[in-house]
PDB file of C-alpha atoms (C1' of nucleotides) in Angstrom:
ATOM      1  CA  MET Y  18     -11.266  12.264   1.860  1.00  0.00           C
ATOM      2  CA  THR Y  19      -8.219  10.024   1.871  1.00  0.00           C
ATOM      3  CA  HIS Y  20      -5.389  10.745   4.229  1.00  0.00           C
ATOM      4  CA  PRO Y  21      -2.136  11.949   2.649  1.00  0.00           C
ATOM      5  CA  LEU Y  22      -0.318   9.093   4.354  1.00  0.00           C
ATOM      6  CA  ASP Y  23      -2.487   6.650   2.424  1.00  0.00           C
ATOM      7  CA  SER Y  24      -1.043   7.702  -0.917  1.00  0.00           C
ATOM      8  CA  ILE Y  25       2.488   8.155   0.410  1.00  0.00           C
ATOM      9  CA  PHE Y  26       2.700   4.677   1.922  1.00  0.00           C
ATOM     10  CA  ALA Y  27       0.859   3.122  -1.031  1.00  0.00           C
ATOM     11  CA  ALA Y  28       3.366   4.744  -3.382  1.00  0.00           C
ATOM     12  CA  LEU Y  29       6.253   3.387  -1.321  1.00  0.00           C
ATOM     13  CA  ALA Y  30       4.778  -0.121  -1.291  1.00  0.00           C
ATOM     14  CA  ASP Y  31       5.919  -0.889  -4.852  1.00  0.00           C
ATOM     15  CA  PRO Y  32       9.564  -1.866  -5.444  1.00  0.00           C
ATOM     16  CA  THR Y  33       9.653  -0.238  -8.874  1.00  0.00           C
ATOM     17  CA  ARG Y  34       8.594   3.072  -7.393  1.00  0.00           C
ATOM     18  CA  ARG Y  35      11.083   2.788  -4.537  1.00  0.00           C
ATOM     19  CA  GLU Y  36      13.828   2.118  -7.067  1.00  0.00           C
ATOM     20  CA  ILE Y  37      12.736   5.152  -9.085  1.00  0.00           C
ATOM     21  CA  LEU Y  38      13.021   7.270  -5.958  1.00  0.00           C
ATOM     22  CA  ARG Y  39      16.471   5.856  -5.304  1.00  0.00           C
ATOM     23  CA  MET Y  40      17.525   6.766  -8.839  1.00  0.00           C
ATOM     24  CA  LEU Y  41      16.174  10.283  -8.483  1.00  0.00           C
ATOM     25  CA  LEU Y  42      18.119  10.635  -5.260  1.00  0.00           C
ATOM     26  CA  GLU Y  43      21.246  10.889  -7.396  1.00  0.00           C
ATOM     27  CA  ASP Y  44      19.945  13.361  -9.941  1.00  0.00           C
ATOM     28  CA  ASP Y  45      16.902  14.654 -11.772  1.00  0.00           C
ATOM     29  CA  MET Y  46      15.948  12.468 -14.727  1.00  0.00           C
ATOM     30  CA  ALA Y  47      13.803  12.495 -17.842  1.00  0.00           C
ATOM     31  CA  VAL Y  48      10.930  10.017 -18.019  1.00  0.00           C
ATOM     32  CA  THR Y  49      12.593   7.948 -20.737  1.00  0.00           C
ATOM     33  CA  ASP Y  50      15.804   7.701 -18.741  1.00  0.00           C
ATOM     34  CA  VAL Y  51      13.873   6.666 -15.655  1.00  0.00           C
ATOM     35  CA  ALA Y  52      12.230   3.913 -17.666  1.00  0.00           C
ATOM     36  CA  HIS Y  53      15.441   2.631 -19.223  1.00  0.00           C
ATOM     37  CA  PRO Y  54      16.657   0.189 -16.524  1.00  0.00           C
ATOM     38  CA  PHE Y  55      13.252  -1.417 -16.065  1.00  0.00           C
ATOM     39  CA  ALA Y  56      11.897  -4.387 -17.972  1.00  0.00           C
ATOM     40  CA  MET Y  57       8.518  -2.840 -18.582  1.00  0.00           C
ATOM     41  CA  SER Y  58       6.897  -0.454 -20.990  1.00  0.00           C
ATOM     42  CA  LEU Y  59       7.359   3.288 -20.940  1.00  0.00           C
ATOM     43  CA  ALA Y  60       3.648   3.681 -20.317  1.00  0.00           C
ATOM     44  CA  ALA Y  61       3.918   1.594 -17.175  1.00  0.00           C
ATOM     45  CA  ILE Y  62       6.728   3.805 -15.870  1.00  0.00           C
ATOM     46  CA  SER Y  63       4.689   6.850 -16.773  1.00  0.00           C
ATOM     47  CA  LYS Y  64       1.898   5.515 -14.577  1.00  0.00           C
ATOM     48  CA  HIS Y  65       4.293   4.868 -11.715  1.00  0.00           C
ATOM     49  CA  LEU Y  66       5.559   8.436 -12.013  1.00  0.00           C
ATOM     50  CA  THR Y  67       1.995   9.753 -11.910  1.00  0.00           C
ATOM     51  CA  ILE Y  68       1.433   7.854  -8.675  1.00  0.00           C
ATOM     52  CA  LEU Y  69       4.621   9.303  -7.203  1.00  0.00           C
ATOM     53  CA  VAL Y  70       3.536  12.799  -8.231  1.00  0.00           C
ATOM     54  CA  SER Y  71       0.103  12.301  -6.664  1.00  0.00           C
ATOM     55  CA  ALA Y  72       1.759  11.264  -3.432  1.00  0.00           C
ATOM     56  CA  GLY Y  73       3.922  14.382  -3.596  1.00  0.00           C
ATOM     57  CA  LEU Y  74       7.096  12.335  -3.572  1.00  0.00           C
ATOM     58  CA  ILE Y  75       8.325  13.774  -6.859  1.00  0.00           C
ATOM     59  CA  THR Y  76       7.517  16.743  -9.085  1.00  0.00           C
ATOM     60  CA  GLN Y  77       7.704  16.980 -12.863  1.00  0.00           C
ATOM     61  CA  GLU Y  78       8.630  19.916 -15.043  1.00  0.00           C
ATOM     62  CA  LYS Y  79       8.376  19.901 -18.810  1.00  0.00           C
ATOM     63  CA  ARG Y  80      11.159  21.633 -20.714  1.00  0.00           C
ATOM     64  CA  GLY Y  81      10.723  21.214 -24.426  1.00  0.00           C
ATOM     65  CA  ARG Y  82       9.947  17.633 -25.272  1.00  0.00           C
ATOM     66  CA  VAL Y  83      11.454  16.349 -22.090  1.00  0.00           C
ATOM     67  CA  LYS Y  84       9.660  16.038 -18.757  1.00  0.00           C
ATOM     68  CA  TRP Y  85      12.101  16.144 -15.887  1.00  0.00           C
ATOM     69  CA  CYS Y  86      11.443  14.268 -12.662  1.00  0.00           C
ATOM     70  CA  LYS Y  87      12.681  15.666  -9.380  1.00  0.00           C
ATOM     71  CA  LEU Y  88      12.675  14.025  -5.970  1.00  0.00           C
ATOM     72  CA  GLU Y  89      10.780  15.825  -3.208  1.00  0.00           C
ATOM     73  CA  PRO Y  90      12.201  14.346  -0.026  1.00  0.00           C
ATOM     74  CA  ASP Y  91      10.104  16.626   2.165  1.00  0.00           C
ATOM     75  CA  ALA Y  92       7.046  14.564   1.297  1.00  0.00           C
ATOM     76  CA  LEU Y  93       8.573  11.713   3.237  1.00  0.00           C
ATOM     77  CA  ARG Y  94       8.708  13.886   6.298  1.00  0.00           C
ATOM     78  CA  ALA Y  95       5.092  13.238   7.237  1.00  0.00           C
ATOM     79  CA  ALA Y  96       5.559   9.517   6.897  1.00  0.00           C
ATOM     80  CA  ALA Y  97       8.820   9.618   8.835  1.00  0.00           C
ATOM     81  CA  ILE Y  98       7.189  11.644  11.573  1.00  0.00           C
ATOM     82  CA  TRP Y  99       4.279   9.231  11.771  1.00  0.00           C
ATOM     83  CA  MET Y 100       6.669   6.337  12.157  1.00  0.00           C
ATOM     84  CA  GLN Y 101       8.659   8.185  14.782  1.00  0.00           C
ATOM     85  CA  SER Y 102       5.628   7.922  17.039  1.00  0.00           C
ATOM     86  CA  PHE Y 103       6.171   4.168  17.081  1.00  0.00           C
ATOM     87  CA  GLY Y 104       9.889   4.449  17.423  1.00  0.00           C
ATOM     88  CA  GLN Y 105      11.442   3.850  20.700  1.00  0.00           C
ATOM     89  CA  PHE Y 106      14.362   3.362  18.325  1.00  0.00           C
ATOM     90  CA  GLU Y 107      16.868   6.146  17.972  1.00  0.00           C
ATOM     91  CA  PRO Y 108      16.182   8.586  15.113  1.00  0.00           C
ATOM     92  CA  VAL Y 109      19.203   7.913  12.907  1.00  0.00           C
ATOM     93  CA  ASN Y 110      21.546   4.984  13.108  1.00  0.00           C
ATOM     94  CA  LEU Y 111      24.007   5.157  10.261  1.00  0.00           C
ATOM     95  CA  ASP Y 112      25.546   1.783  11.017  1.00  0.00           C
ATOM     96  CA  ALA Y 113      22.170   0.126  10.765  1.00  0.00           C
ATOM     97  CA  PHE Y 114      21.545   2.131   7.625  1.00  0.00           C
ATOM     98  CA  GLU Y 115      24.611   0.791   5.855  1.00  0.00           C
ATOM     99  CA  ALA Y 116      23.868  -2.727   7.014  1.00  0.00           C
ATOM    100  CA  PHE Y 117      20.380  -2.367   5.701  1.00  0.00           C
ATOM    101  CA  LEU Y 118      21.500  -1.017   2.341  1.00  0.00           C
ATOM    102  CA  SER Y 119      23.809  -3.955   1.711  1.00  0.00           C
ATOM    103  CA  HIS Y 120      20.999  -6.309   2.653  1.00  0.00           C
ATOM    104  CA  GLU Y 121      18.665  -4.317   0.393  1.00  0.00           C
ATOM    105  CA  LEU Y 122      20.883  -4.914  -2.617  1.00  0.00           C
ATOM    106  CA  GLN Y 123      21.016  -8.652  -2.014  1.00  0.00           C
ATOM    107  CA  VAL Y 124      17.309  -9.041  -1.509  1.00  0.00           C
ATOM    108  CA  GLN Y 125      16.361  -7.437  -4.812  1.00  0.00           C
ATOM    109  CA  THR Y 126      16.451 -10.697  -6.740  1.00  0.00           C
ATOM    110  CA  GLN Y 127      15.898 -13.361  -4.140  1.00  0.00           C
ATOM    111  CA  ILE Y 128      12.878 -14.897  -2.520  1.00  0.00           C
ATOM    112  CA  ASP Y 129      12.525 -13.588   0.985  1.00  0.00           C
ATOM    113  CA  PRO Y 130       9.349 -14.680   2.741  1.00  0.00           C
ATOM    114  CA  ILE Y 131       7.951 -12.831   5.693  1.00  0.00           C
ATOM    115  CA  PRO Y 132       9.558 -13.893   8.947  1.00  0.00           C
ATOM    116  CA  THR Y 133       6.742 -15.435  10.973  1.00  0.00           C
ATOM    117  CA  PRO Y 134       8.197 -16.925  14.152  1.00  0.00           C
TER     118      PRO Y 134
ATOM    119  CA  MET P   1      10.178 -12.383  -4.744  1.00  0.00           C
ATOM    120  CA  THR P   2       8.524  -9.654  -2.741  1.00  0.00           C
ATOM    121  CA  HIS P   3      10.633  -7.361  -0.638  1.00  0.00           C
ATOM    122  CA  PRO P   4       9.791  -7.059   3.064  1.00  0.00           C
ATOM    123  CA  LEU P   5       9.323  -3.338   2.570  1.00  0.00           C
ATOM    124  CA  ASP P   6       6.533  -4.093   0.103  1.00  0.00           C
ATOM    125  CA  SER P   7       4.335  -5.628   2.776  1.00  0.00           C
ATOM    126  CA  ILE P   8       5.330  -3.143   5.464  1.00  0.00           C
ATOM    127  CA  PHE P   9       4.482  -0.081   3.381  1.00  0.00           C
ATOM    128  CA  ALA P  10       1.376  -1.732   1.957  1.00  0.00           C
ATOM    129  CA  ALA P  11       0.204  -2.493   5.487  1.00  0.00           C
ATOM    130  CA  LEU P  12       0.793   1.122   6.500  1.00  0.00           C
ATOM    131  CA  ALA P  13      -1.112   2.439   3.486  1.00  0.00           C
ATOM    132  CA  ASP P  14      -4.516   1.739   5.032  1.00  0.00           C
ATOM    133  CA  PRO P  15      -5.910   4.190   7.616  1.00  0.00           C
ATOM    134  CA  THR P  16      -7.716   1.450   9.525  1.00  0.00           C
ATOM    135  CA  ARG P  17      -4.491  -0.457   9.966  1.00  0.00           C
ATOM    136  CA  ARG P  18      -2.577   2.661  10.995  1.00  0.00           C
ATOM    137  CA  GLU P  19      -5.247   3.399  13.575  1.00  0.00           C
ATOM    138  CA  ILE P  20      -5.010  -0.170  14.871  1.00  0.00           C
ATOM    139  CA  LEU P  21      -1.268   0.295  15.295  1.00  0.00           C
ATOM    140  CA  ARG P  22      -1.883   3.547  17.119  1.00  0.00           C
ATOM    141  CA  MET P  23      -4.307   1.783  19.468  1.00  0.00           C
ATOM    142  CA  LEU P  24      -1.825  -1.017  20.113  1.00  0.00           C
ATOM    143  CA  LEU P  25       0.791   1.590  20.918  1.00  0.00           C
ATOM    144  CA  GLU P  26      -1.051   2.173  24.178  1.00  0.00           C
ATOM    145  CA  ASP P  27      -1.544  -1.448  25.164  1.00  0.00           C
ATOM    146  CA  ASP P  28      -1.976  -5.009  23.932  1.00  0.00           C
ATOM    147  CA  MET P  29      -5.555  -5.752  22.902  1.00  0.00           C
ATOM    148  CA  ALA P  30      -7.864  -8.645  22.099  1.00  0.00           C
ATOM    149  CA  VAL P  31      -9.182  -8.890  18.535  1.00  0.00           C
ATOM    150  CA  THR P  32     -12.741  -8.043  19.558  1.00  0.00           C
ATOM    151  CA  ASP P  33     -11.579  -4.969  21.433  1.00  0.00           C
ATOM    152  CA  VAL P  34      -9.501  -3.866  18.471  1.00  0.00           C
ATOM    153  CA  ALA P  35     -12.578  -4.156  16.286  1.00  0.00           C
ATOM    154  CA  HIS P  36     -14.867  -2.300  18.652  1.00  0.00           C
ATOM    155  CA  PRO P  37     -14.251   1.344  17.600  1.00  0.00           C
ATOM    156  CA  PHE P  38     -14.519   0.591  13.884  1.00  0.00           C
ATOM    157  CA  ALA P  39     -17.655   0.655  11.788  1.00  0.00           C
ATOM    158  CA  MET P  40     -16.952  -2.615  10.059  1.00  0.00           C
ATOM    159  CA  SER P  41     -17.339  -6.320  10.694  1.00  0.00           C
ATOM    160  CA  LEU P  42     -15.155  -8.372  12.982  1.00  0.00           C
ATOM    161  CA  ALA P  43     -14.081 -10.461  10.011  1.00  0.00           C
ATOM    162  CA  ALA P  44     -12.801  -7.350   8.250  1.00  0.00           C
ATOM    163  CA  ILE P  45     -10.706  -6.395  11.280  1.00  0.00           C
ATOM    164  CA  SER P  46      -9.457  -9.970  11.488  1.00  0.00           C
ATOM    165  CA  LYS P  47      -8.214  -9.635   7.913  1.00  0.00           C
ATOM    166  CA  HIS P  48      -6.516  -6.341   8.695  1.00  0.00           C
ATOM    167  CA  LEU P  49      -4.786  -7.983  11.633  1.00  0.00           C
ATOM    168  CA  THR P  50      -3.472 -10.861   9.533  1.00  0.00           C
ATOM    169  CA  ILE P  51      -2.051  -8.317   7.097  1.00  0.00           C
ATOM    170  CA  LEU P  52      -0.308  -6.555   9.976  1.00  0.00           C
ATOM    171  CA  VAL P  53       1.015  -9.893  11.227  1.00  0.00           C
ATOM    172  CA  SER P  54       2.311 -10.796   7.758  1.00  0.00           C
ATOM    173  CA  ALA P  55       4.137  -7.492   7.608  1.00  0.00           C
ATOM    174  CA  GLY P  56       5.651  -8.219  11.014  1.00  0.00           C
ATOM    175  CA  LEU P  57       4.161  -5.075  12.493  1.00  0.00           C
ATOM    176  CA  ILE P  58       2.237  -6.960  15.171  1.00  0.00           C
ATOM    177  CA  THR P  59       2.250 -10.427  16.721  1.00  0.00           C
ATOM    178  CA  GLN P  60      -0.664 -12.422  18.082  1.00  0.00           C
ATOM    179  CA  GLU P  61      -0.825 -14.836  20.986  1.00  0.00           C
ATOM    180  CA  LYS P  62      -3.866 -16.921  21.856  1.00  0.00           C
ATOM    181  CA  ARG P  63      -4.623 -17.372  25.527  1.00  0.00           C
ATOM    182  CA  GLY P  64      -7.857 -19.262  26.047  1.00  0.00           C
ATOM    183  CA  ARG P  65     -10.555 -17.901  23.806  1.00  0.00           C
ATOM    184  CA  VAL P  66      -8.849 -14.574  23.459  1.00  0.00           C
ATOM    185  CA  LYS P  67      -6.181 -13.729  20.882  1.00  0.00           C
ATOM    186  CA  TRP P  68      -3.992 -10.885  22.047  1.00  0.00           C
ATOM    187  CA  CYS P  69      -2.431  -8.440  19.604  1.00  0.00           C
ATOM    188  CA  LYS P  70       0.917  -6.858  20.376  1.00  0.00           C
ATOM    189  CA  LEU P  71       2.698  -4.070  18.539  1.00  0.00           C
ATOM    190  CA  GLU P  72       6.164  -4.864  17.142  1.00  0.00           C
ATOM    191  CA  PRO P  73       7.695  -1.439  16.607  1.00  0.00           C
ATOM    192  CA  ASP P  74      11.010  -2.932  15.483  1.00  0.00           C
ATOM    193  CA  ALA P  75       9.393  -3.912  12.207  1.00  0.00           C
ATOM    194  CA  LEU P  76       9.109  -0.241  11.397  1.00  0.00           C
ATOM    195  CA  ARG P  77      12.822   0.160  11.758  1.00  0.00           C
ATOM    196  CA  ALA P  78      13.578  -1.123   8.266  1.00  0.00           C
ATOM    197  CA  ALA P  79      11.055   1.248   6.777  1.00  0.00           C
ATOM    198  CA  ALA P  80      12.323   4.145   8.855  1.00  0.00           C
ATOM    199  CA  ILE P  81      15.890   3.409   7.850  1.00  0.00           C
ATOM    200  CA  TRP P  82      14.932   3.234   4.193  1.00  0.00           C
ATOM    201  CA  MET P  83      13.242   6.616   4.433  1.00  0.00           C
ATOM    202  CA  GLN P  84      16.229   8.107   6.190  1.00  0.00           C
ATOM    203  CA  SER P  85      18.167   7.644   2.978  1.00  0.00           C
ATOM    204  CA  PHE P  86      15.958  10.299   1.423  1.00  0.00           C
ATOM    205  CA  GLY P  87      16.154  12.586   4.371  1.00  0.00           C
ATOM    206  CA  GLN P  88      18.144  15.676   4.058  1.00  0.00           C
ATOM    207  CA  PHE P  89      15.697  16.633   6.783  1.00  0.00           C
ATOM    208  CA  GLU P  90      16.861  16.464  10.345  1.00  0.00           C
ATOM    209  CA  PRO P  91      15.989  13.197  12.105  1.00  0.00           C
ATOM    210  CA  VAL P  92      13.391  14.429  14.554  1.00  0.00           C
ATOM    211  CA  ASN P  93      11.535  17.690  14.468  1.00  0.00           C
ATOM    212  CA  LEU P  94       9.206  17.783  17.409  1.00  0.00           C
ATOM    213  CA  ASP P  95       7.473  20.984  16.355  1.00  0.00           C
ATOM    214  CA  ALA P  96       6.558  19.437  13.023  1.00  0.00           C
ATOM    215  CA  PHE P  97       5.559  16.290  14.869  1.00  0.00           C
ATOM    216  CA  GLU P  98       3.052  18.079  17.053  1.00  0.00           C
ATOM    217  CA  ALA P  99       1.710  20.047  14.112  1.00  0.00           C
ATOM    218  CA  PHE P 100       1.293  16.834  12.202  1.00  0.00           C
ATOM    219  CA  LEU P 101      -0.435  15.059  15.053  1.00  0.00           C
ATOM    220  CA  SER P 102      -3.041  17.793  15.435  1.00  0.00           C
ATOM    221  CA  HIS P 103      -3.721  17.586  11.720  1.00  0.00           C
ATOM    222  CA  GLU P 104      -3.864  13.801  11.955  1.00  0.00           C
ATOM    223  CA  LEU P 105      -6.578  13.929  14.584  1.00  0.00           C
ATOM    224  CA  GLN P 106      -8.721  16.214  12.433  1.00  0.00           C
ATOM    225  CA  VAL P 107      -8.563  13.968   9.420  1.00  0.00           C
ATOM    226  CA  GLN P 108      -9.732  10.815  11.165  1.00  0.00           C
ATOM    227  CA  THR P 109     -13.391  10.548  10.321  1.00  0.00           C
ATOM    228  CA  GLN P 110     -14.017   6.891   9.584  1.00  0.00           C
ATOM    229  CA  ILE P 111     -13.927   5.692  13.151  1.00  0.00           C
ATOM    230  CA  ASP P 112     -15.745   6.648  16.279  1.00  0.00           C
ATOM    231  CA  PRO P 113     -14.623  10.043  17.500  1.00  0.00           C
ATOM    232  CA  ILE P 114     -11.705  10.129  19.862  1.00  0.00           C
ATOM    233  CA  PRO P 115     -12.390  12.210  22.964  1.00  0.00           C
ATOM    234  CA  THR P 116     -10.370  15.359  22.362  1.00  0.00           C
ATOM    235  CA  PRO P 117      -9.614  17.194  25.581  1.00  0.00           C
TER     236      PRO P 117
ATOM    237  C1'  DC B 128     -24.046 -30.284  29.202  1.00  0.00           C
ATOM    238  C1'  DC B 129     -25.714 -25.874  27.119  1.00  0.00           C
ATOM    239  C1'  DG B 130     -25.544 -21.528  25.451  1.00  0.00           C
ATOM    240  C1'  DA B 131     -22.884 -17.514  24.687  1.00  0.00           C
ATOM    241  C1'  DT B 132     -18.571 -15.531  23.253  1.00  0.00           C
ATOM    242  C1'  DC B 133     -14.163 -15.321  20.383  1.00  0.00           C
ATOM    243  C1'  DG B 134     -12.259 -15.566  16.163  1.00  0.00           C
ATOM    244  C1'  DT B 135     -11.549 -17.477  11.546  1.00  0.00           C
ATOM    245  C1'  DC B 136     -12.969 -19.450   7.077  1.00  0.00           C
ATOM    246  C1'  DA B 137     -15.160 -19.451   2.566  1.00  0.00           C
ATOM    247  C1'  DA B 138     -17.562 -17.475  -0.921  1.00  0.00           C
ATOM    248  C1'  DC B 139     -18.795 -13.497  -3.037  1.00  0.00           C
ATOM    249  C1'  DC B 140     -18.698  -8.474  -4.564  1.00  0.00           C
ATOM    250  C1'  DG B 141     -17.173  -4.056  -6.769  1.00  0.00           C
ATOM    251  C1'  DA B 142     -13.016  -1.269  -7.025  1.00  0.00           C
ATOM    252  C1'  DT B 143      -8.386  -0.635  -7.639  1.00  0.00           C
ATOM    253  C1'  DC B 144      -3.643  -2.182  -9.153  1.00  0.00           C
ATOM    254  C1'  DG B 145       0.054  -3.173 -12.246  1.00  0.00           C
ATOM    255  C1'  DG B 146       0.829  -4.306 -16.515  1.00  0.00           C
ATOM    256  C1'  DT B 147       0.079  -4.589 -21.779  1.00  0.00           C
ATOM    257  C1'  DT B 148      -0.796  -2.664 -26.546  1.00  0.00           C
ATOM    258  C1'  DG B 149      -1.866   0.743 -29.976  1.00  0.00           C
ATOM    259  C1'  DA B 150      -3.035   5.238 -31.108  1.00  0.00           C
ATOM    260  C1'  DA B 151      -2.529  10.139 -30.186  1.00  0.00           C
ATOM    261  C1'  DT B 152      -0.114  14.585 -29.055  1.00  0.00           C
ATOM    262  C1'  DA B 153       3.717  17.633 -28.612  1.00  0.00           C
ATOM    263  C1'  DT B 154       8.157  19.098 -29.710  1.00  0.00           C
ATOM    264  C1'  DG B 155      12.824  19.221 -31.854  1.00  0.00           C
ATOM    265  C1'  DG B 156      16.220  18.653 -35.653  1.00  0.00           C
ATOM    266  C1'  DG B 157      17.760  18.573 -40.376  1.00  0.00           C
TER     267       DG B 157
ATOM    268  C1'  DC M 289       8.107  20.285 -44.117  1.00  0.00           C
ATOM    269  C1'  DC M 290       8.991  15.639 -42.552  1.00  0.00           C
ATOM    270  C1'  DC M 291      10.341  12.550 -39.463  1.00  0.00           C
ATOM    271  C1'  DA M 292      12.083  10.948 -35.201  1.00  0.00           C
ATOM    272  C1'  DT M 293      11.757  11.458 -30.295  1.00  0.00           C
ATOM    273  C1'  DA M 294       9.242  12.083 -25.804  1.00  0.00           C
ATOM    274  C1'  DT M 295       5.296  11.237 -23.337  1.00  0.00           C
ATOM    275  C1'  DT M 296       0.598  10.341 -22.417  1.00  0.00           C
ATOM    276  C1'  DC M 297      -4.085   8.422 -23.355  1.00  0.00           C
ATOM    277  C1'  DA M 298      -7.500   4.758 -23.767  1.00  0.00           C
ATOM    278  C1'  DA M 299      -8.964   0.356 -23.631  1.00  0.00           C
ATOM    279  C1'  DC M 300      -8.234  -3.945 -21.929  1.00  0.00           C
ATOM    280  C1'  DC M 301      -6.565  -7.809 -18.795  1.00  0.00           C
ATOM    281  C1'  DG M 302      -5.870 -10.803 -14.655  1.00  0.00           C
ATOM    282  C1'  DA M 303      -4.802 -10.253  -9.797  1.00  0.00           C
ATOM    283  C1'  DT M 304      -5.336  -8.270  -5.557  1.00  0.00           C
ATOM    284  C1'  DC M 305      -7.874  -5.316  -2.087  1.00  0.00           C
ATOM    285  C1'  DG M 306     -11.257  -4.107   1.268  1.00  0.00           C
ATOM    286  C1'  DG M 307     -15.442  -5.170   2.547  1.00  0.00           C
ATOM    287  C1'  DT M 308     -19.764  -8.190   3.340  1.00  0.00           C
ATOM    288  C1'  DT M 309     -22.425 -12.364   4.988  1.00  0.00           C
ATOM    289  C1'  DG M 310     -23.127 -16.908   6.905  1.00  0.00           C
ATOM    290  C1'  DA M 311     -21.335 -20.971   8.674  1.00  0.00           C
ATOM    291  C1'  DC M 312     -18.002 -23.002  11.543  1.00  0.00           C
ATOM    292  C1'  DG M 313     -14.602 -24.678  15.429  1.00  0.00           C
ATOM    293  C1'  DA M 314     -12.913 -23.454  20.123  1.00  0.00           C
ATOM    294  C1'  DT M 315     -13.430 -22.138  24.519  1.00  0.00           C
ATOM    295  C1'  DC M 316     -15.526 -20.224  28.620  1.00  0.00           C
ATOM    296  C1'  DG M 317     -19.187 -19.811  32.373  1.00  0.00           C
ATOM    297  C1'  DG M 318     -23.138 -21.539  34.864  1.00  0.00           C
TER     298       DG M 318
END
DNA sequence: CCGATCGTCAACCGATCGGTTGAATATGGG
DNA sequence: CCCATATTCAACCGATCGGTTGACGATCGG
């Protein structure tokens, strides 16, 4: 019914969920630990994680009381491939990547309206 | 307050908007012509286009009565770069790309059929 | 000038989103 | 066994989304 890209891009459209993915890039995490840095309820994070699971971007495995969250970077492949079709730009540019990351960190807390020339 | 990636990914999350981008990949188009293949009102397409403009994915230029829409593939660069950070996967995999495209064509059902050779 | 075309605006609609709170369900430790 | 911990569920809320319809301003052609 709905295209897989719908849920993948929709999941990526929220900054909280992108930050969760960034955290999981470093290591697998329990739900409570994922929630810890955020200023919102555990239930809200639990919902975000459900959305990420539905999009296939993460998987969860329950061991005992603890549910572990694991990044599934392959799910981004479809989205990356789709975007490649619009990319005259070269596939990987690590310089641009680092420049972007430093900009990313600054932008987190500042107002940054859409550039409309 | 909102990150540029928010609006880019949100814009990409809708299949109508992705299809519009795909159409604009071939050539610049007037708003009416963009709307033509879709089974929805012109006003709805006009809204989709403003969302794409806000995300920076397209630009519009009015010449006479006609407003021309132009793809801005550079806007996808930020999103592509962000996704690269999750990619242990190799930058471009053309086999996977073709496989994905054939699947993509099958899934599109909400618009008028595309002549498949 | 007149009528048709191009495109947006405004109001409205139901559905979904992102968040809250409070209760409920496992599970583990002492 | 009891209690704390880990996580989800359910109901609710305001805001936003994706769509409609009808009216409207601009612009072109004859």
